[in-house]
Short mmCIF file of C-alpha atoms in Angstrom, two decimals:
data_model
loop_
_atom_site.label_atom_id
_atom_site.label_comp_id
_atom_site.label_asym_id
_atom_site.label_seq_id
_atom_site.Cartn_x
_atom_site.Cartn_y
_atom_site.Cartn_z
CA MET A 256 18.70 -17.92 -22.46
CA PRO A 257 18.20 -17.65 -18.66
CA TYR A 258 15.13 -15.81 -17.41
CA GLU A 259 14.22 -14.20 -14.11
CA ILE A 260 10.62 -14.35 -12.95
CA ALA A 261 9.12 -11.14 -11.55
CA LEU A 262 5.65 -10.34 -10.25
CA TYR A 263 3.71 -7.27 -11.31
CA PRO A 264 2.89 -5.13 -9.51
CA TYR A 265 5.92 -5.61 -7.28
CA GLY A 266 6.80 -4.14 -3.91
CA GLU A 267 6.50 -0.37 -3.81
CA GLN A 268 5.42 0.75 -7.28
CA HIS A 269 6.78 4.27 -6.86
CA ASP A 270 10.16 3.43 -5.37
CA PHE A 271 12.25 5.10 -8.09
CA ARG A 272 16.00 5.53 -7.88
CA PRO A 273 18.39 7.77 -9.83
CA GLY A 274 19.22 6.17 -13.14
CA ASP A 275 16.13 3.94 -13.35
CA PRO A 276 14.76 3.79 -16.91
CA VAL A 277 11.08 4.67 -16.80
CA PHE A 278 8.04 5.15 -19.00
CA VAL A 279 6.09 8.39 -18.53
CA LYS A 280 2.42 8.56 -19.37
CA LEU A 281 1.62 12.12 -20.41
CA GLY A 282 -1.62 14.01 -20.97
CA LYS A 283 -3.23 14.39 -24.38
CA GLN A 284 -2.04 17.99 -24.62
CA CYS A 285 1.56 16.83 -24.45
CA LYS A 286 3.50 14.56 -26.73
CA GLY A 287 1.85 11.34 -25.60
CA ASP A 288 4.12 8.76 -23.98
CA SER A 289 7.87 8.88 -23.64
CA SER A 290 10.81 6.95 -22.28
CA ALA A 291 12.92 8.72 -19.70
CA GLY A 292 15.30 8.19 -16.84
CA VAL A 293 14.90 9.15 -13.20
CA VAL A 294 17.22 12.05 -12.34
CA LEU A 295 16.60 12.41 -8.62
CA ARG A 296 13.82 11.88 -6.18
CA PRO A 297 12.26 15.34 -5.76
CA ALA A 298 12.78 15.29 -2.02
CA LEU A 299 16.52 15.50 -2.70
CA VAL A 300 16.20 18.52 -4.99
CA SER A 301 16.22 22.01 -3.49
CA THR A 302 14.83 23.84 -6.51
CA ALA A 303 12.86 22.70 -9.51
CA ILE A 304 14.34 22.88 -12.99
CA THR A 305 12.72 25.09 -15.60
CA VAL A 306 10.98 23.19 -18.36
CA PRO A 307 10.38 25.34 -21.47
CA THR A 308 7.10 23.59 -22.29
CA ALA A 309 5.83 23.56 -18.72
CA SER A 310 2.75 25.67 -19.42
CA GLU A 311 1.54 23.15 -21.98
CA CYS A 312 1.24 20.23 -19.58
CA ALA A 313 -0.85 19.99 -16.43
CA ASP A 314 1.65 17.66 -14.76
CA VAL A 315 4.72 19.80 -15.46
CA HIS A 316 5.53 22.60 -13.05
CA VAL A 317 7.69 25.66 -13.61
CA SER A 318 10.76 26.37 -11.50
CA GLY A 319 10.66 28.25 -8.24
CA GLU A 320 8.82 25.67 -6.14
CA GLU A 321 9.60 22.31 -4.67
CA TYR A 322 7.62 19.14 -5.40
CA PRO A 323 8.65 16.52 -2.83
CA ASP A 324 5.80 14.20 -3.83
CA ARG A 325 6.84 13.94 -7.49
CA VAL A 326 9.54 12.27 -9.54
CA LEU A 327 12.09 14.28 -11.50
CA VAL A 328 12.73 12.63 -14.87
CA GLN A 329 14.72 13.53 -17.95
CA TYR A 330 13.45 12.55 -21.37
CA ASN A 331 15.68 10.47 -23.61
CA ASP A 332 14.62 12.17 -26.83
CA ASP A 333 15.23 15.84 -25.98
CA ALA A 334 16.97 15.79 -22.54
CA GLN A 335 14.27 18.03 -21.03
CA THR A 336 13.47 17.52 -17.37
CA TYR A 337 10.03 17.09 -15.94
CA TYR A 338 8.34 16.75 -12.54
CA ALA A 339 5.87 13.89 -12.94
CA TRP A 340 3.22 12.46 -10.65
CA PRO A 341 4.37 9.00 -9.51
CA ARG A 342 1.17 7.46 -10.87
CA ARG A 343 2.27 8.45 -14.38
CA VAL A 344 5.75 6.92 -14.08
CA HIS A 345 6.34 3.21 -14.65
CA HIS A 346 9.49 1.13 -14.29
CA ILE A 347 10.87 -0.41 -17.46
CA PHE A 348 12.02 -3.98 -16.93
CA GLY A 349 15.37 -5.09 -18.24
CA PRO A 350 15.83 -8.07 -20.57
CA ASN A 351 15.62 -11.77 -19.74
CA ARG A 352 12.58 -11.47 -17.50
CA ILE A 353 9.24 -13.21 -17.33
CA ILE A 354 6.74 -10.78 -15.84
CA ILE A 355 3.55 -12.28 -14.40
CA CYS A 356 0.52 -10.05 -13.84
CA ARG A 357 -2.92 -10.81 -12.44
CA ASP A 358 -5.50 -9.04 -14.56
CA THR A 359 -6.37 -7.33 -17.82
CA ALA A 360 -5.70 -3.79 -16.58
CA GLN A 361 -2.16 -4.71 -15.49
CA TYR A 362 -1.55 -6.58 -18.74
CA ARG A 363 -2.50 -3.53 -20.78
CA VAL A 364 -0.26 -1.28 -18.69
CA LEU A 365 2.66 -3.60 -19.42
CA ALA A 366 1.78 -3.68 -23.13
CA ARG A 367 1.93 0.11 -23.12
CA THR A 368 5.07 0.57 -21.04
CA GLN A 369 7.44 -2.30 -21.86
CA VAL A 370 7.86 -1.93 -25.63
CA ARG A 371 9.80 0.56 -27.71
CA ALA A 372 10.47 1.46 -31.31
CA GLY A 373 12.30 -1.34 -33.06
CA ASP A 374 10.71 -4.16 -31.06
CA SER A 375 9.16 -7.12 -32.84
CA CYS A 376 6.31 -8.42 -30.70
CA VAL A 377 4.26 -11.59 -30.68
CA GLU A 378 1.03 -11.69 -28.69
CA ILE A 379 -0.49 -15.11 -28.06
CA GLY A 380 -4.16 -14.70 -27.18
CA CYS A 381 -4.69 -11.31 -28.81
CA SER A 382 -8.51 -11.61 -28.69
CA TYR A 383 -10.01 -8.39 -30.14
CA GLY A 384 -6.76 -6.45 -29.92
CA GLU A 385 -7.32 -4.31 -26.82
CA ALA A 386 -3.69 -4.79 -25.74
CA THR A 387 -2.40 -5.19 -29.29
CA THR A 388 -3.25 -1.58 -30.06
CA PHE A 389 -0.64 -0.42 -27.51
CA LEU A 390 2.00 -2.66 -29.09
CA LEU A 391 1.23 -1.31 -32.56
CA ARG A 392 1.85 2.29 -31.45
CA LYS A 393 5.58 1.69 -31.06
CA CYS A 394 6.75 -1.66 -32.33
CA LEU A 395 8.39 -2.27 -35.65
CA ASP A 396 6.00 -5.16 -36.24
CA VAL A 397 3.39 -7.06 -34.25
CA VAL A 398 2.06 -10.58 -34.76
CA GLY A 399 -1.20 -11.36 -33.00
CA ILE A 400 -2.27 -14.98 -32.52
CA ASP A 401 -5.63 -16.37 -31.45
CA ILE A 402 -7.61 -19.57 -31.91
CA SER A 403 -10.76 -17.61 -32.74
CA ARG A 404 -11.41 -16.90 -36.42
CA GLU A 405 -13.77 -14.11 -35.40
CA CYS A 406 -11.07 -12.36 -33.37
CA ILE A 407 -8.49 -12.71 -36.13
CA ASP A 408 -10.85 -11.31 -38.77
CA PHE A 409 -11.77 -8.42 -36.49
CA CYS A 410 -8.13 -7.51 -35.74
CA THR A 411 -7.06 -7.88 -39.37
CA GLU A 412 -9.64 -5.33 -40.40
CA LYS A 413 -9.18 -2.93 -37.48
CA TYR A 414 -5.38 -3.04 -37.24
CA PRO A 415 -4.05 -3.33 -40.81
CA ARG A 416 -0.47 -2.63 -39.74
CA GLY A 417 -0.34 -5.83 -37.69
CA GLU A 418 -0.31 -9.42 -38.86
CA PHE A 419 -2.86 -11.76 -37.30
CA LEU A 420 -2.81 -15.54 -37.42
CA GLN A 421 -5.39 -18.11 -36.39
CA LEU A 422 -3.27 -20.70 -34.62
CA ASP A 423 -3.52 -23.04 -31.66
CA CYS A 424 -0.05 -22.79 -30.19
CA VAL A 425 -0.87 -25.13 -27.30
CA GLU A 426 -2.00 -28.08 -29.39
CA ASP A 427 0.26 -27.39 -32.37
CA PRO A 428 3.77 -26.39 -31.25
CA LYS A 429 4.85 -25.98 -34.88
CA ALA A 430 2.49 -23.00 -35.06
CA LEU A 431 5.01 -21.02 -33.02
CA ALA A 432 7.49 -21.31 -35.86
CA ASN A 433 4.94 -19.59 -38.11
CA ALA A 434 4.80 -16.71 -35.64
CA ALA A 435 8.59 -16.46 -35.61
CA ASP A 436 8.67 -16.35 -39.41
CA ALA A 437 6.12 -13.53 -39.42
CA THR A 438 8.39 -11.16 -37.48
CA SER A 439 11.12 -9.16 -39.17
CA GLY A 440 14.10 -10.79 -37.57
CA ARG A 441 13.39 -12.31 -34.17
CA CYS A 442 10.75 -11.74 -31.53
CA THR A 443 12.03 -9.31 -28.89
CA LYS A 444 8.90 -9.13 -26.70
CA LEU A 445 6.33 -11.88 -26.09
CA PHE A 446 2.91 -11.26 -24.54
CA ILE A 447 0.70 -14.17 -23.48
CA ASP A 448 -2.94 -14.08 -22.42
CA ILE A 449 -4.67 -17.38 -23.06
CA GLY A 450 -7.28 -17.13 -20.34
CA GLY A 451 -6.33 -15.23 -17.21
CA ASN A 452 -8.50 -17.25 -14.82
CA ARG A 453 -8.32 -20.68 -16.42
CA SER A 454 -6.36 -23.83 -15.62
CA LEU A 455 -2.59 -23.54 -15.62
CA SER A 456 -2.11 -26.68 -17.69
CA PRO A 457 -2.26 -25.09 -21.20
CA LEU A 458 -0.13 -22.17 -20.05
CA VAL A 459 2.54 -24.36 -18.48
CA LYS A 460 2.64 -26.42 -21.66
CA LEU A 461 2.94 -23.38 -23.90
CA ILE A 462 5.55 -21.25 -22.15
CA PRO A 463 8.69 -23.44 -22.45
CA LEU A 464 7.85 -24.04 -26.12
CA ALA A 465 7.37 -20.34 -26.75
CA LEU A 466 10.61 -19.42 -24.99
CA SER A 467 12.70 -21.96 -26.88
CA THR A 468 11.10 -21.20 -30.26
CA LEU A 469 10.81 -17.41 -30.15
CA GLN A 470 13.65 -16.62 -27.69
CA PRO A 471 12.24 -13.23 -26.67
CA GLU A 472 14.13 -10.75 -24.51
CA LEU A 473 11.08 -10.10 -22.33
CA VAL A 474 7.89 -12.08 -21.63
CA VAL A 475 4.65 -10.76 -20.14
CA ILE A 476 2.09 -13.30 -18.92
CA LYS A 477 -1.40 -12.60 -17.64
CA SER A 478 -2.63 -15.32 -15.31
CA GLU A 479 -4.39 -14.83 -12.01
CA GLU A 480 -3.69 -18.39 -10.91
CA LEU A 481 -0.03 -18.29 -11.87
CA HIS A 482 0.41 -14.96 -10.08
CA ARG A 483 -1.25 -16.37 -6.94
CA MET A 484 0.97 -19.44 -7.06
CA ALA A 485 4.05 -17.31 -7.56
CA GLU A 486 3.21 -15.18 -4.53
CA GLU A 487 2.93 -18.32 -2.42
CA HIS A 488 5.93 -20.18 -3.70
CA LEU A 489 7.82 -18.62 -6.59
CA ASN A 490 10.41 -21.39 -6.87
CA SER A 491 7.67 -23.81 -7.90
CA VAL A 492 6.64 -21.45 -10.68
CA ASP A 493 10.23 -21.21 -11.84
CA HIS A 494 10.31 -25.00 -12.09
CA LEU A 495 6.97 -25.20 -13.91
CA LEU A 496 7.76 -22.56 -16.52
CA VAL A 497 11.43 -22.65 -17.34
CA ASP A 498 12.88 -25.87 -15.95
CA THR A 499 13.56 -26.98 -19.52
CA LEU A 500 15.85 -24.00 -20.09
CA PRO A 501 19.44 -23.73 -18.80
CA SER A 502 20.32 -21.67 -15.76
CA SER A 503 16.83 -20.36 -15.04
CA ARG A 504 16.67 -17.89 -12.17
CA ASN A 505 13.82 -16.52 -10.13
CA THR A 506 13.10 -13.16 -8.59
CA SER A 507 10.47 -12.46 -5.98
CA SER A 508 8.63 -9.19 -5.70
CA ASP A 509 11.01 -7.86 -3.06
CA GLN A 510 14.22 -9.13 -4.70
CA LEU A 511 14.27 -7.13 -7.91
CA PRO A 512 17.61 -5.41 -8.48
CA PRO A 513 17.63 -1.65 -7.87
CA ASP A 514 18.55 -0.92 -11.48
CA TYR A 515 16.53 -2.15 -14.43
CA ASN A 516 19.22 -1.82 -17.08
#
């Protein structure tokens, strides 16, 4: 399976186009999080569209005014439209991508925004489950992996819906097969955080094995050093990570296609 490499965050975070699939982070008084699609950039809309539940949400505004600084989205579940602050709207990446982020905050945003109901996720380096909790909110099943017995025991007790395995996937490649067996079907999303600021050597060793064994649709990697290297010379990263796979492609932060379907 060919993969494109993309950096996160990329280019202009709020450069939304009609038809882009997006994730909308809503307030607690609303229905939580939701997938949606961008209808139009508000600057192109002459009048706002009435939203029946507008009074219930601080970020939704009733018709009769214009909101050129917001994004007009339409929810997938009920087709209602909504004027959202750009900071609450996140692009959803399409399949066959390896997304590289720098830090823990970005990694958790991606864990929250890039999964959906029906996904089977594997997280390598789950630690105490701070990102795992976002995966468990939506995914059909989640397998968390860590080398620490303490972390696995903690997550097993705190997140009973997930399955947690103490494995060293870097030193024991066969351990990845155990993770694949633990999912119902195949892994659709793979998240990797095995030390964001550490040497690239274990990460570079792990990734081709994980891709060939689990064959996920989407991969999210947290690594400050890998992100820095990718910014400087992304083709080298493409070679390091996926040279063992056929027809690997690479995508810089300003080359992402306008649609994310």
